[in-house]
Every structure is written in C-alpha cells, then in structure tokens.
Amino acid sequence: MNKYITKSLSLVACCSVILFACTPKSESSESAIMDTNMADGHSYAKPNEAVVTHLNWKAEVNFELQKILASASLTLKTAEDATQLILDTKDLSIKSVTNGNNEELSFVLGEVMPHIGAPLTIDITPSTKNVIVTYETSQEAEALQWLEPSQTTDKASPFLFTQSQAILARSWVPIQDSPGIRFTYEAEVTVPTELLALMSASNPTEKNESGVYTFEMKQAIPAYLLALSVGDIEFSSLGDRSGVYAEPSVLAKAASEFEDLEKMISAAEALYGPYRWDRYDIIVLPSSFPFGGMENPRLTFATPTILAGDKSLTSLVAHELAHSWSGNLVTNANWNDFWLNEGFTVYFEYRIMEAVYGRDYSEMLALLSLQDLKAEIADMKAAGSYKDTSLKLDLEGRNPDDGMTSIAYDKGYFFLRLLEETVGREKFDSFLKEYFTSNSFKSMTTKGFIEKLQTQLFDAYELDIEPAFYEAWIYSPDLPENCPTPVSDKFENVDKALATWQANQSKEELQSAHNSDDWSTHEWLRFVRGLPEGLTLEQMTALDLAFGFTSTGNSEIFDAWAILIIANKYEAGYEPLEKFLINTGRRKFLMPLYREFVKSPEGTEMAKAIYEKARPNYHFVASSSIDELLGM
Ligand code: BES
Ligand code: ZN
C-alpha cells in the first residue's frame, strides 16, 4: 500500500502540553467521566474533563458553494471541575458557540498544526450539558469530495461523499475525533431535491420531495465512522437486512455482484456472534472513491472497481463486513494500534471467505497477502522505514495514514493465523468470539489485547506460551520465521504455468496442461505478478495477444499488468493506462503505478502529464500522496 512518509512535527506534543497544562484535573473526576485507557496524539480532546456522548447534526449541503452549512449540538458528560470542552477541527469556519439556553459561550480556535488541525476550546462549567457549534466547512475540507456531474458514472447530477478515517471527520464536524471516544448521533440533512442523502446510520431507501432527510445512529461510534453520501442514488434490496445503493446505471450490476451478501453475514455471525448494527447495506460510489472500501457502520462505502462481473473481487465486502466486529465493535484505542482493526479484519475476512467459498479460495487470498507483505517489508527496509514494520506503531507527530501499510493488514493477519495454528481453531474461535462480545463498543490497546491473550487464551487453556512468542510479532520489525505458509494447489499449478510460458510461450500448453481457461482472478493475479522483470516487446505483445490483459475489465488484473506496461515501456498499453489513471481514484491502485513511473526520468514526465489531467478526479487522500511522490 502506501509509504509516503510525511513531514514530522515534533511541535505537536509540546504544544499540547502548553495548551492543556493550565487545566487542573483531579484523578477521581477523571475516572468518573470516561473509562479511557488511551492517550491519543492525533486528537486535542481531553475526554476526562468533558466528553461528547451524543451529536445532533443539522446540515444543509450546498453544491453551489461546495460547502456544508451546519450546526452540531453536542451532549456532554462533564467532570465536576470541568472548565473547558476541547473539540478537534480542521479548516472549519466557526460562526457561534452557545449552550442549551442559547447563551453565547466564549471559545478560542487555537493554532493550526499539520495533519491534526486546530483545537476549538470552549469555556464551560461542570453543569454545561449541551454545546451548539454553528459553522461552515471550507473548500479545503479534506474529508469531502464534491463531484461535478461529469465526474460521476451517470454524468447527470453532482455527488458528495465523505471519508473520515483516520482523522478527517474534524474537517466536516467539530468533534472529539479520537477512536477511543464514542457517541450516538442523529441528523437532519437538507440536500437538493433531486438527490438522496445517506449516512452511517438508519437510512432512507428513496428520495422525498422536501430534500430533507433524518438519520439516527443508536449505537455509539467513534468520529472516524461518521459518513455522508449525497447524489442521484437508488436502492435495491438483497435480503431482509441488506441491500445496495448506487447510481441508477450501476445498481443492477452491483446487486448481482453482491448477491452472496446474506450468506456472508450469516457466515460472520456463525463465527463470532450476532451482527449488532441492525442493517448492513453497501453503497457503490463513483470511481474517485479513494479506497476499496470503508466500513461506515450500517453502510459500507465501496469502490466500483470491485464490480468485476463475476463476484471475484467481493472479498472486499467480507472485509468491510468483518469490521462490524473488528473495528466498529472493538475499536483500536488510537492509530498506533491500527493493526487491531485491520489485522483482525483480514483474518475475519478470510474466515468468512473460507466459510462461503471454501479453503482453496481463502488460501489463494492468503498467499497473495503474503506476497504483498514480503514485498512491502523489502520496500520499507529500502526506504528507511524498517521501524514501521512492527505491528505496534509509533505515529506521534506523523500522519496516521503512514500506518496504512500491509504490516497492519497482512502481518496482522499472519500473526493471528499463527495463534490459531498454535492453539487450534476451536480454542482460538471461542477466544475471539468472547473478545468481540465482552469488548463491544469499547476501545482496545495492544497491551490490553496481550493481557486478554495471556489470561483468556493461554492461561485459560493452560498453554505454555512464552511472551517472546508474541512480542517478536508485535514489537519487533520484519516477519518472524514462524510465519505460517498457506498452501494452494491452484497457485502451484500457476507457478508451473509460469515456467512453461517462460520456456516456450505456448498459450495452448497453458490451456491444456494448466487449465488456464478456468483460472480465477486470483490465479491470473498470481500469474501476472509472477512474470519476470525485463520482458521484451515481443514477450509483452505475445502475452497480451494470448490473454488480453490490456483489455481486461478486471481492475485488479489490469492494475497488476499496468505495472508491466510501465516497467517494460509497452506502448500499446499507454492509452488504456492513462484512461485507468484518470478514471480511478483508488489509492491502492494509483500509488504502485505512479511509483513505477518515477523510476525513470521519461516515466516521471509521463506521470506528471497524466496526473495533471487526473488530479481533479482524485480525493484529497489520494492526491496528497501523489503530490508528495511527484514533488508537486
Ligand atoms: N478502514 C479501511 C480503510 C482506511 C484505513 C481508510 C485507514 C483510511 C485510513 C478499510 O476497511 C480497508 O481496509 N480498505 C481496504 C480493503 C481491502 C483490505 C480489502 C482498501 O480500501 O483497499
Ligand atoms: Zn479494513
């Protein structure tokens, strides 16, 4: 994934000390307010003094101004000596702050720090139970992407979507933006009447004439799970408690791609306990969505690049669904513990895929992961970020995005798989089920997880396992030698096919001896990724002629092939590649391609020329990464 290290800011830490040191707090009042076990260097919030427990959001989404005009009414729990409420903000224009009696409260918008924005410090008393902030978002709001009709699939109406994780919620709602702080919410959102609004909450299924939509989220969530989507969106039901939203022309395709969704939900519940969020819907967003998926509660946000037509890329849905337990129920206490969200989710994702499609299938996913992981560790070593290859991170003063590497995901996965293989699946599953149940709606630190592992798994079953066993995985860099090795006959066959191809470039032999006509997306990915470096024009042309990689409609396969287009200067692929880069905003696809380009001076020129056209279609999280790579 990405490793664009951003400028560090050693100032943040000391700055917060200066700002906050003047507030006296007693130990007893701290524990009375919030059972918090986290210090979050990416939030200004001081939840032990005053913590937000509920948000009532009223907003008007204005496409002409590309702004949200809103008020956030916050319900508070305050310590008996509370004097201040501190909210996180980024590029918000604050109009007024009042209490529940409509009395003005004095406030200070502090200094803006890179990444984390500015603290909004509001004077309160212990009896202040409600604070209302009236404000507008700015055009720089990093969570928001405003699309012109031409940037949507149907090209008829504008579109807005948010991406709040990791710390971008503060650019559209003044809130305590820390994963350890949870609140319930309700909202009333006004949008142009031809559009539908959806949130990470109870949702409408069709437009109404007023353009006013109300939402309720009864389960407490951290701010990074706040989400909003506005556009010409329609709904199609998939089952009793699931369905899909998309632009009209995408809806039927999306509904058929996700037809196994109910099976996935049942498989997940059978593994780790009931689904706690009532409905599970998916919205397929326009192609500029910067991620594959985002686990916004009740409404996963997804990229259209997973609509392959054959359900072959829907493990992403299993992944986002799995977050309904790992992440949304049990949440990383801060972004240094990100692996607790993502590693557990990849593990759970593969277990769901195994339950629905079989072990052969999930083992292919695991092997592709292992390949990613090894490559990323090598890259990180070379780039001097070897320290970031341990599961537990130190992102103080940095962009939490720096932690979004395959370490959290794939190293996290293999660690949990090793635990499973060491103690046996039955014991591990009952431990995990209990872990999700007893820590529901709570945050978890790495240390807290280790304690539970020790007491509830190792001690409970009298297993003699030394701390060194897990400490090597969690606190040390690199991949320990006891990393499990997935087994896949299918991939062994592909590896043989690769050797065959290198020996005689015979398509027929691949078909007859290696069944390539029946290969799945994952086998093709193994094949393309396994092709040797330095292919000649003749070899590239022969491959393309035989297997049609340049014209594939499968985004993952095209992305893997596009690396070879760039590396081998395969000109026949340039036009489709440019189109792909302009039409796709998914950062996981973009970064490896732009990185491949900048390996040569001509490539860099080409990348810059394409980027100039493509950049307006990218969300901030993608463009900020590419800006940095290309030195723009
Ligand atoms: N929660 C993540 C996306 C994310 C992480 C956004 C950190 C911002 C900061 C989501 O669940 C995710 O992991 N998406 C992956 C899916 C894949 C691993 C199946 C993606 O977008 O590629
Ligand atoms: Zn995830």
XYZ file of C-alpha atoms and ligand atoms in Angstrom:
655
model
C 0.000 0.000 0.000
C 1.440 3.413 0.681
C 4.536 4.583 2.451
C 4.672 8.282 1.807
C 6.253 9.489 4.949
C 5.031 12.970 5.725
C 6.975 15.718 7.384
C 7.079 15.081 11.071
C 6.013 17.667 13.581
C 7.783 17.372 16.847
C 5.944 20.507 17.948
C 2.614 18.802 18.395
C 3.499 17.042 21.593
C 4.936 20.000 23.445
C 2.271 22.314 22.048
C -0.495 20.242 23.545
C 1.262 20.293 26.872
C 1.392 24.091 26.866
C -2.222 24.384 25.826
C -3.560 21.889 28.272
C -1.294 22.209 31.261
C -3.330 25.032 32.735
C -6.436 22.907 33.286
C -6.450 21.368 36.740
C -7.986 17.936 36.952
C -8.348 15.533 39.797
C -7.736 11.842 39.442
C -11.134 10.946 40.816
C -13.053 13.139 38.391
C -11.110 11.605 35.506
C -12.264 8.109 36.126
C -15.792 9.330 36.771
C -16.135 10.692 33.247
C -14.684 8.149 30.973
C -13.080 4.811 31.281
C -10.304 5.795 28.943
C -7.114 3.872 28.504
C -5.689 5.901 25.701
C -3.573 8.909 25.077
C -4.209 9.889 21.501
C -1.546 12.110 19.975
C -3.816 12.780 16.992
C -6.598 14.497 18.923
C -6.768 17.608 21.081
C -9.694 16.174 23.046
C -9.490 15.918 26.826
C -12.335 13.481 27.394
C -11.622 13.161 31.091
C -12.727 16.747 31.545
C -15.673 16.898 29.154
C -16.658 14.209 26.708
C -19.205 14.221 23.884
C -21.789 11.458 24.268
C -24.290 12.444 21.576
C -24.296 14.540 18.412
C -27.360 16.176 16.917
C -26.268 17.413 13.499
C -28.319 19.752 11.321
C -26.859 20.453 7.951
C -27.507 21.937 4.568
C -25.426 20.510 1.749
C -24.780 23.324 -0.695
C -23.392 22.159 -4.034
C -23.087 25.684 -5.461
C -20.802 26.806 -2.666
C -19.339 23.317 -2.229
C -19.859 23.763 1.468
C -21.829 22.218 4.288
C -23.571 24.806 6.484
C -24.281 23.133 9.789
C -24.826 23.154 13.488
C -23.516 20.433 15.769
C -25.385 20.163 19.029
C -23.245 18.141 21.401
C -24.427 16.436 24.562
C -21.704 16.325 27.189
C -20.645 14.431 30.216
C -18.526 16.733 32.360
C -16.156 16.285 35.275
C -17.123 18.055 38.480
C -14.356 20.603 37.940
C -14.675 20.921 34.169
C -13.844 24.321 32.679
C -13.277 23.518 29.025
C -14.530 21.362 26.215
C -11.936 20.787 23.525
C -13.008 19.724 20.053
C -10.937 18.842 17.011
C -11.438 20.971 13.908
C -9.753 21.332 10.548
C -10.478 24.239 8.221
C -13.886 24.907 9.778
C -15.279 28.394 9.922
C -16.942 28.726 13.332
C -19.911 31.128 13.433
C -21.047 30.809 17.027
C -20.965 28.610 20.090
C -23.877 28.561 22.519
C -25.139 26.415 25.357
C -28.524 24.740 25.592
C -30.091 28.001 26.834
C -28.975 29.845 23.746
C -26.318 31.755 25.695
C -23.067 32.522 23.892
C -20.064 30.608 25.184
C -16.591 32.025 24.713
C -14.260 29.969 22.600
C -10.802 30.057 21.071
C -9.774 28.421 17.840
C -6.138 27.528 18.506
C -3.115 27.284 16.275
C -3.365 25.011 13.235
C -0.950 22.109 13.321
C -0.130 19.930 10.309
C -2.453 16.902 9.960
C -4.320 17.411 13.212
C -5.797 20.852 12.607
C -6.817 23.304 15.315
C -8.326 22.791 18.773
C -11.621 24.522 19.415
C -11.536 25.291 23.125
C -14.900 26.245 24.597
C -15.386 27.612 28.097
C -17.902 25.559 30.025
C -18.898 24.853 33.611
C -19.499 21.420 35.120
C -23.216 21.978 34.608
C -22.899 22.626 30.864
C -24.575 19.599 29.333
C -25.116 20.896 25.830
C -22.948 22.910 23.437
C -24.060 24.018 19.995
C -21.458 24.930 17.402
C -22.675 26.660 14.262
C -20.174 26.513 11.432
C -19.358 26.030 7.749
C -16.951 23.670 6.086
C -14.322 25.122 3.757
C -13.389 24.248 0.207
C -10.269 22.591 1.608
C -12.293 20.192 3.786
C -10.163 17.089 3.456
C -12.872 14.523 4.125
C -15.203 15.860 1.464
C -15.137 15.156 -2.225
C -17.515 17.236 -4.307
C -18.026 15.779 -7.761
C -19.331 17.592 -10.803
C -21.939 15.615 -12.764
C -19.208 14.827 -15.324
C -17.202 13.061 -12.607
C -19.988 10.627 -11.745
C -20.884 7.451 -13.591
C -24.222 8.701 -14.888
C -22.956 12.234 -15.583
C -26.334 13.729 -14.674
C -26.106 15.035 -11.094
C -23.448 16.217 -8.681
C -22.269 13.935 -5.887
C -20.734 14.380 -2.472
C -19.126 11.747 -0.294
C -17.056 11.853 2.890
C -14.061 9.821 4.013
C -13.441 10.397 7.710
C -10.899 7.756 8.655
C -8.374 8.310 10.046
C -8.594 11.919 11.286
C -10.611 13.761 8.649
C -14.016 13.825 10.395
C -12.871 17.063 12.017
C -12.889 18.731 8.595
C -16.694 18.448 8.420
C -17.860 18.147 12.039
C -16.320 19.844 15.112
C -15.973 16.771 17.302
C -13.662 14.832 19.595
C -12.035 12.962 16.766
C -10.339 10.121 18.576
C -11.117 6.427 18.057
C -11.369 5.918 21.823
C -14.303 8.330 22.158
C -17.774 7.108 21.164
C -21.091 8.884 20.809
C -24.534 8.226 19.373
C -25.921 10.599 16.759
C -28.970 11.881 14.951
C -29.024 14.170 11.954
C -31.254 16.217 9.710
C -29.695 16.886 6.344
C -31.093 19.100 3.607
C -29.976 18.425 0.044
C -31.144 19.494 -3.443
C -34.481 17.755 -4.063
C -33.251 15.601 -6.953
C -30.677 13.962 -4.683
C -30.741 11.368 -1.886
C -28.693 11.630 1.314
C -27.311 8.629 3.219
C -25.275 8.382 6.394
C -23.618 5.754 8.582
C -26.991 5.442 10.337
C -30.624 4.434 9.699
C -31.171 5.331 6.054
C -33.956 6.188 3.617
C -34.354 3.965 0.559
C -35.835 6.596 -1.706
C -35.900 10.307 -2.367
C -38.589 12.537 -0.947
C -39.969 15.816 -2.228
C -38.607 18.004 0.523
C -34.935 17.036 0.181
C -34.777 16.828 3.981
C -33.607 13.508 5.411
C -33.371 12.424 9.020
C -30.995 9.881 10.439
C -30.463 8.072 13.677
C -27.469 6.131 14.917
C -28.374 4.446 18.167
C -25.138 2.557 18.641
C -22.230 4.654 19.864
C -19.452 5.118 17.310
C -16.115 6.920 17.154
C -15.922 10.008 14.904
C -13.928 8.280 12.153
C -17.088 6.312 11.354
C -19.185 9.409 10.635
C -20.131 9.339 6.970
C -22.354 11.085 4.460
C -23.113 10.496 0.802
C -25.333 12.668 -1.386
C -26.193 12.011 -5.007
C -28.583 10.553 -7.515
C -28.686 7.263 -5.649
C -31.129 4.367 -5.855
C -31.645 1.316 -3.674
C -32.032 -2.369 -4.389
C -32.787 -4.888 -1.664
C -30.643 -8.023 -1.318
C -32.341 -9.635 1.662
C -34.140 -8.966 4.927
C -31.441 -6.830 6.389
C -29.186 -5.967 3.467
C -29.208 -4.069 0.217
C -27.199 -1.968 -2.144
C -27.241 1.703 -3.134
C -25.704 3.065 -6.320
C -26.177 5.478 -9.181
C -29.046 4.215 -11.376
C -26.887 2.777 -14.158
C -24.712 0.855 -11.678
C -27.453 -0.579 -9.475
C -28.289 -3.828 -11.278
C -24.662 -4.756 -11.743
C -23.935 -4.025 -8.088
C -26.917 -6.060 -6.903
C -25.799 -9.112 -8.854
C -22.167 -8.724 -7.794
C -23.214 -8.747 -4.133
C -25.836 -11.472 -4.314
C -23.948 -13.600 -1.748
C -24.053 -10.847 0.857
C -26.633 -12.508 3.119
C -24.524 -15.670 3.094
C -21.517 -13.652 4.177
C -23.435 -12.039 7.044
C -24.656 -15.446 8.256
C -21.156 -16.896 7.999
C -19.762 -13.990 10.003
C -22.383 -14.380 12.709
C -21.783 -18.111 12.923
C -18.125 -17.374 13.588
C -18.070 -14.519 16.082
C -21.580 -13.707 17.267
C -24.581 -11.629 16.249
C -24.387 -8.667 13.894
C -25.022 -5.699 16.189
C -25.890 -2.898 13.744
C -29.366 -3.959 12.501
C -28.955 -3.434 8.745
C -25.935 -3.937 6.521
C -26.069 -2.020 3.253
C -23.393 -1.130 0.732
C -23.162 1.979 -1.391
C -21.140 1.772 -4.592
C -19.622 5.215 -5.044
C -18.320 6.966 -8.142
C -14.855 5.812 -9.175
C -12.960 8.595 -7.434
C -13.574 6.987 -4.033
C -10.007 6.710 -2.705
C -10.330 3.328 -1.011
C -11.535 -0.117 -1.916
C -13.992 0.056 0.921
C -14.746 1.902 4.121
C -16.587 0.218 6.961
C -19.004 3.034 7.788
C -21.459 1.361 10.169
C -24.684 0.127 8.567
C -23.480 1.445 5.206
C -20.175 0.295 3.769
C -18.764 2.705 1.195
C -17.259 0.832 -1.762
C -15.334 1.494 -4.940
C -16.955 0.493 -8.238
C -13.647 -1.183 -9.197
C -14.800 -4.339 -7.384
C -17.662 -4.823 -9.835
C -15.812 -7.374 -11.933
C -18.992 -9.057 -13.182
C -18.090 -12.448 -11.703
C -18.069 -11.739 -7.924
C -14.335 -12.365 -7.925
C -13.419 -9.228 -6.009
C -16.073 -9.392 -3.300
C -13.692 -10.443 -0.537
C -13.594 -6.700 -0.063
C -17.222 -6.854 1.060
C -16.346 -9.635 3.507
C -13.587 -7.366 4.771
C -15.797 -4.342 5.380
C -18.494 -6.548 6.870
C -15.934 -8.087 9.245
C -15.161 -4.598 10.521
C -18.671 -4.623 12.006
C -16.975 -6.682 14.742
C -13.244 -5.904 14.479
C -13.001 -2.130 14.393
C -16.555 -0.967 14.815
C -17.430 -3.025 17.906
C -13.906 -3.368 19.296
C -12.002 -0.309 18.164
C -8.291 0.468 18.127
C -7.749 2.890 21.031
C -5.503 5.039 18.899
C -3.864 4.853 15.490
C -0.718 3.181 16.849
C -2.918 0.133 17.447
C -4.291 0.165 13.892
C -3.344 -3.495 13.427
C -6.047 -4.378 15.969
C -8.565 -3.031 13.459
C -7.081 -4.242 10.209
C -5.158 -7.414 11.088
C -8.194 -8.864 12.868
C -10.374 -7.819 9.961
C -8.224 -9.522 7.339
C -8.202 -12.662 9.491
C -12.007 -12.499 9.832
C -12.400 -11.666 6.127
C -10.538 -14.836 5.091
C -12.547 -16.890 7.557
C -15.775 -15.605 6.003
C -14.459 -16.331 2.506
C -13.408 -19.814 3.606
C -16.870 -20.462 5.048
C -18.692 -19.277 1.917
C -16.313 -20.315 -0.901
C -14.013 -22.936 0.635
C -10.466 -23.232 1.902
C -8.924 -23.331 -1.602
C -10.292 -19.897 -2.200
C -9.173 -18.316 1.076
C -5.705 -19.842 0.748
C -5.242 -18.029 -2.553
C -6.134 -14.769 -0.807
C -3.681 -15.563 1.983
C -0.859 -16.310 -0.457
C -1.426 -13.064 -2.335
C -1.276 -11.324 1.046
C 1.997 -12.988 1.909
C 3.475 -11.862 -1.389
C 2.329 -8.263 -0.733
C 3.675 -8.385 2.761
C 7.141 -9.611 1.810
C 7.406 -7.055 -0.983
C 6.292 -4.245 1.287
C 8.724 -5.166 4.042
C 11.555 -5.131 1.500
C 10.427 -1.733 0.200
C 10.092 -0.304 3.682
C 13.567 -1.526 4.590
C 14.949 0.131 1.481
C 13.074 3.343 2.213
C 14.428 3.556 5.767
C 11.095 2.875 7.444
C 12.039 -0.526 8.818
C 10.808 0.541 12.261
C 7.275 0.755 10.882
C 7.310 -2.971 10.127
C 6.359 -3.861 13.707
C 2.663 -4.267 14.424
C 2.573 -1.723 17.206
C 3.376 1.653 15.652
C 4.664 4.987 16.835
C 2.909 7.602 14.734
C 3.301 10.503 17.149
C 3.655 13.723 15.176
C 3.031 11.937 11.885
C 0.099 11.407 9.579
C -1.760 8.307 10.805
C -2.032 7.366 7.156
C 1.620 6.324 7.410
C 0.377 3.289 9.307
C -1.780 2.131 6.420
C 0.705 -0.409 5.093
C 0.374 -4.124 4.620
C 2.001 -4.549 8.045
C -1.232 -3.780 9.917
C -3.219 -5.842 7.422
C -1.110 -8.797 6.369
C 1.447 -9.136 9.139
C -1.516 -8.711 11.495
C -3.324 -11.492 9.662
C -0.404 -13.906 9.763
C 0.144 -13.281 13.466
C -3.471 -14.202 14.216
C -3.264 -17.181 11.907
C -0.174 -18.328 13.763
C -2.089 -18.052 17.038
C -4.897 -20.101 15.519
C -2.488 -22.767 14.288
C -0.669 -22.839 17.621
C -3.660 -23.236 19.928
C -6.065 -24.885 17.494
C -9.017 -23.364 15.683
C -11.653 -24.303 18.214
C -9.970 -22.607 21.142
C -8.991 -19.607 19.092
C -12.507 -19.107 17.781
C -14.080 -19.235 21.194
C -11.462 -16.780 22.467
C -12.206 -14.392 19.593
C -15.948 -14.657 19.987
C -15.629 -13.793 23.651
C -13.183 -10.969 22.795
C -15.697 -9.342 20.433
C -18.606 -9.871 22.809
C -17.080 -8.661 26.044
C -15.342 -5.666 24.477
C -18.258 -4.493 22.340
C -18.494 -0.731 21.906
C -15.159 -0.317 23.636
C -11.672 0.593 22.577
C -8.687 -1.713 22.828
C -4.972 -1.128 23.105
C -2.285 -3.558 22.006
C -1.343 -4.020 25.656
C -4.965 -4.736 26.568
C -5.158 -7.341 23.821
C -1.983 -9.044 25.032
C -3.374 -9.261 28.560
C -6.520 -10.928 27.268
C -4.498 -13.259 25.111
C -2.476 -14.289 28.119
C -5.334 -14.740 30.583
C -8.263 -15.762 28.408
C -6.445 -17.942 25.922
C -3.067 -19.143 27.150
C -3.795 -19.347 30.889
C -7.387 -20.485 30.477
C -6.294 -23.499 28.454
C -3.045 -23.951 30.382
C -0.969 -23.417 27.292
C 2.682 -22.851 27.955
C 3.469 -19.960 25.623
C 6.293 -17.537 26.304
C 5.709 -13.776 25.855
C 8.689 -13.775 23.466
C 6.465 -15.686 21.046
C 4.052 -12.822 20.530
C 6.366 -9.967 21.420
C 8.506 -10.736 18.375
C 5.488 -10.194 16.159
C 4.094 -7.169 17.913
C 7.092 -5.127 18.947
C 9.871 -6.194 16.569
C 10.262 -5.300 12.917
C 10.226 -7.730 9.987
C 8.483 -11.048 9.558
C 9.359 -13.718 12.161
C 10.490 -17.087 10.877
C 7.492 -18.889 12.306
C 5.183 -17.117 9.853
C 2.612 -19.647 8.600
C 2.741 -20.703 4.950
C -0.572 -21.001 3.125
C -0.934 -23.940 0.753
C -2.608 -23.728 -2.629
C -2.564 -26.406 -5.316
C -4.046 -23.852 -7.652
C -1.131 -21.498 -7.208
C 1.359 -24.333 -7.579
C -0.251 -25.005 -10.930
C 0.078 -21.337 -11.865
C 3.733 -21.343 -10.885
C 4.291 -24.310 -13.192
C 2.425 -22.473 -15.925
C 4.738 -19.517 -15.486
C 7.717 -21.805 -16.052
C 6.014 -23.256 -19.119
C 5.343 -19.823 -20.504
C 8.923 -18.718 -19.987
C 10.177 -21.843 -21.730
C 8.021 -21.794 -24.862
C 5.346 -19.071 -24.734
C 2.684 -21.528 -25.707
C -0.828 -20.438 -24.912
C -2.102 -23.885 -25.887
C 0.076 -25.581 -23.328
C -1.196 -23.239 -20.614
C -4.706 -24.135 -21.641
C -4.204 -27.866 -21.928
C -1.654 -28.613 -19.212
C -2.592 -25.889 -16.739
C -6.299 -25.252 -17.350
C -5.786 -21.535 -17.766
C -9.232 -21.170 -19.347
C -10.718 -21.923 -15.928
C -8.476 -19.662 -13.901
C -9.997 -17.298 -11.390
C -8.979 -13.681 -10.903
C -6.621 -14.767 -8.143
C -4.806 -17.249 -10.340
C -4.380 -14.589 -13.006
C -3.029 -12.217 -10.394
C -0.516 -14.836 -9.317
C 0.459 -15.288 -12.955
C 0.872 -11.609 -13.836
C 2.726 -10.820 -10.626
C 4.993 -13.798 -11.209
C 6.151 -12.720 -14.661
C 9.881 -11.957 -14.732
C 11.335 -8.472 -14.903
C 12.566 -7.046 -18.187
C 10.070 -8.500 -20.670
C 10.737 -7.624 -24.308
C 8.209 -6.015 -26.612
C 7.708 -9.406 -28.291
C 7.021 -11.085 -24.968
C 4.606 -8.395 -23.812
C 2.807 -8.494 -27.138
C 2.566 -12.291 -27.063
C 1.173 -12.263 -23.526
C -1.347 -9.606 -24.400
C -2.414 -11.375 -27.567
C -2.816 -14.660 -25.730
C -4.612 -13.405 -22.623
C -5.937 -9.934 -23.397
C -4.589 -8.273 -20.264
C -4.705 -4.735 -21.646
C -8.395 -5.038 -22.395
C -9.432 -6.881 -19.223
C -12.393 -5.418 -17.358
C -10.984 -6.688 -14.086
C -9.408 -3.767 -12.224
C -7.054 -5.876 -10.089
C -5.666 -7.757 -13.062
C -5.319 -4.568 -15.075
C -3.531 -2.874 -12.188
C -1.018 -5.728 -11.922
C -0.489 -5.755 -15.701
C -0.173 -1.960 -15.785
C 2.987 -2.212 -13.677
C 4.471 -4.237 -16.542
C 3.174 -1.759 -19.112
C 5.154 0.967 -17.365
C 8.232 -1.085 -16.467
C 8.597 -2.525 -19.962
C 7.521 0.637 -21.813
C 4.797 -1.285 -23.590
C 3.300 1.477 -25.712
C 0.201 -0.446 -26.787
C -0.907 -0.206 -23.170
C -0.373 3.526 -22.711
C -3.792 4.753 -23.716
C -5.825 2.325 -21.569
C -3.396 3.008 -18.720
C -3.941 6.751 -18.974
C -7.693 6.199 -19.010
C -7.452 3.962 -15.959
C -5.410 6.544 -14.064
C -7.833 9.323 -14.932
C -10.962 7.319 -14.128
C -9.868 5.537 -10.965
C -9.305 7.281 -7.666
C -8.492 4.198 -5.616
C -5.171 4.920 -3.980
C -4.135 1.288 -3.659
C -4.160 1.081 -7.460
C -2.700 4.504 -8.129
C 0.337 4.536 -5.865
C 2.164 1.473 -7.233
C 1.633 2.774 -10.780
C 2.885 6.300 -10.110
C 5.786 4.790 -8.153
C 6.680 2.604 -11.095
C 6.600 5.655 -13.382
C 9.029 7.673 -11.294
C 11.701 5.004 -11.586
C 12.790 6.624 -14.881
C 13.015 10.275 -15.985
C 10.749 9.679 -19.028
C 8.326 7.864 -16.786
C 8.262 10.796 -14.388
C 7.407 13.149 -17.250
C 4.625 10.859 -18.364
C 3.293 10.527 -14.831
C 3.188 14.285 -14.389
C 1.360 14.798 -17.680
C -1.262 12.182 -16.797
C -1.559 13.430 -13.244
C -2.371 16.924 -14.426
C -5.469 15.558 -16.117
C -6.307 13.044 -13.419
C -5.803 15.080 -10.260
C -9.205 16.846 -10.296
C -10.817 13.403 -10.059
C -8.867 12.322 -7.000
C -9.940 12.683 -3.368
C -7.554 14.514 -1.027
C -6.187 11.284 0.488
C -5.058 10.116 -2.943
C -3.868 13.443 -4.344
C -1.910 14.329 -1.216
C 0.029 11.062 -1.528
C 0.729 11.564 -5.224
C 1.601 15.257 -4.795
C 4.282 14.160 -2.416
C 5.583 11.390 -4.655
C 5.800 13.659 -7.704
C 7.079 16.606 -5.678
C 4.176 18.859 -6.675
N -10.765 1.045 7.083
C -10.082 0.741 5.880
C -9.794 1.936 5.035
C -8.950 3.005 5.709
C -7.934 2.679 6.596
C -9.179 4.312 5.402
C -7.185 3.698 7.189
C -8.431 5.314 5.997
C -7.431 5.007 6.899
C -10.868 -0.288 5.061
O -11.516 -1.248 5.815
C -9.880 -1.060 4.240
O -9.056 -1.701 4.813
N -9.994 -0.998 2.936
C -9.167 -1.766 2.045
C -9.899 -3.035 1.721
C -9.083 -4.244 1.491
C -8.048 -4.530 2.521
C -9.986 -5.433 1.299
C -8.963 -0.934 0.787
O -9.578 0.124 0.669
O -8.177 -1.311 -0.038
Zn -10.111 -2.580 6.727
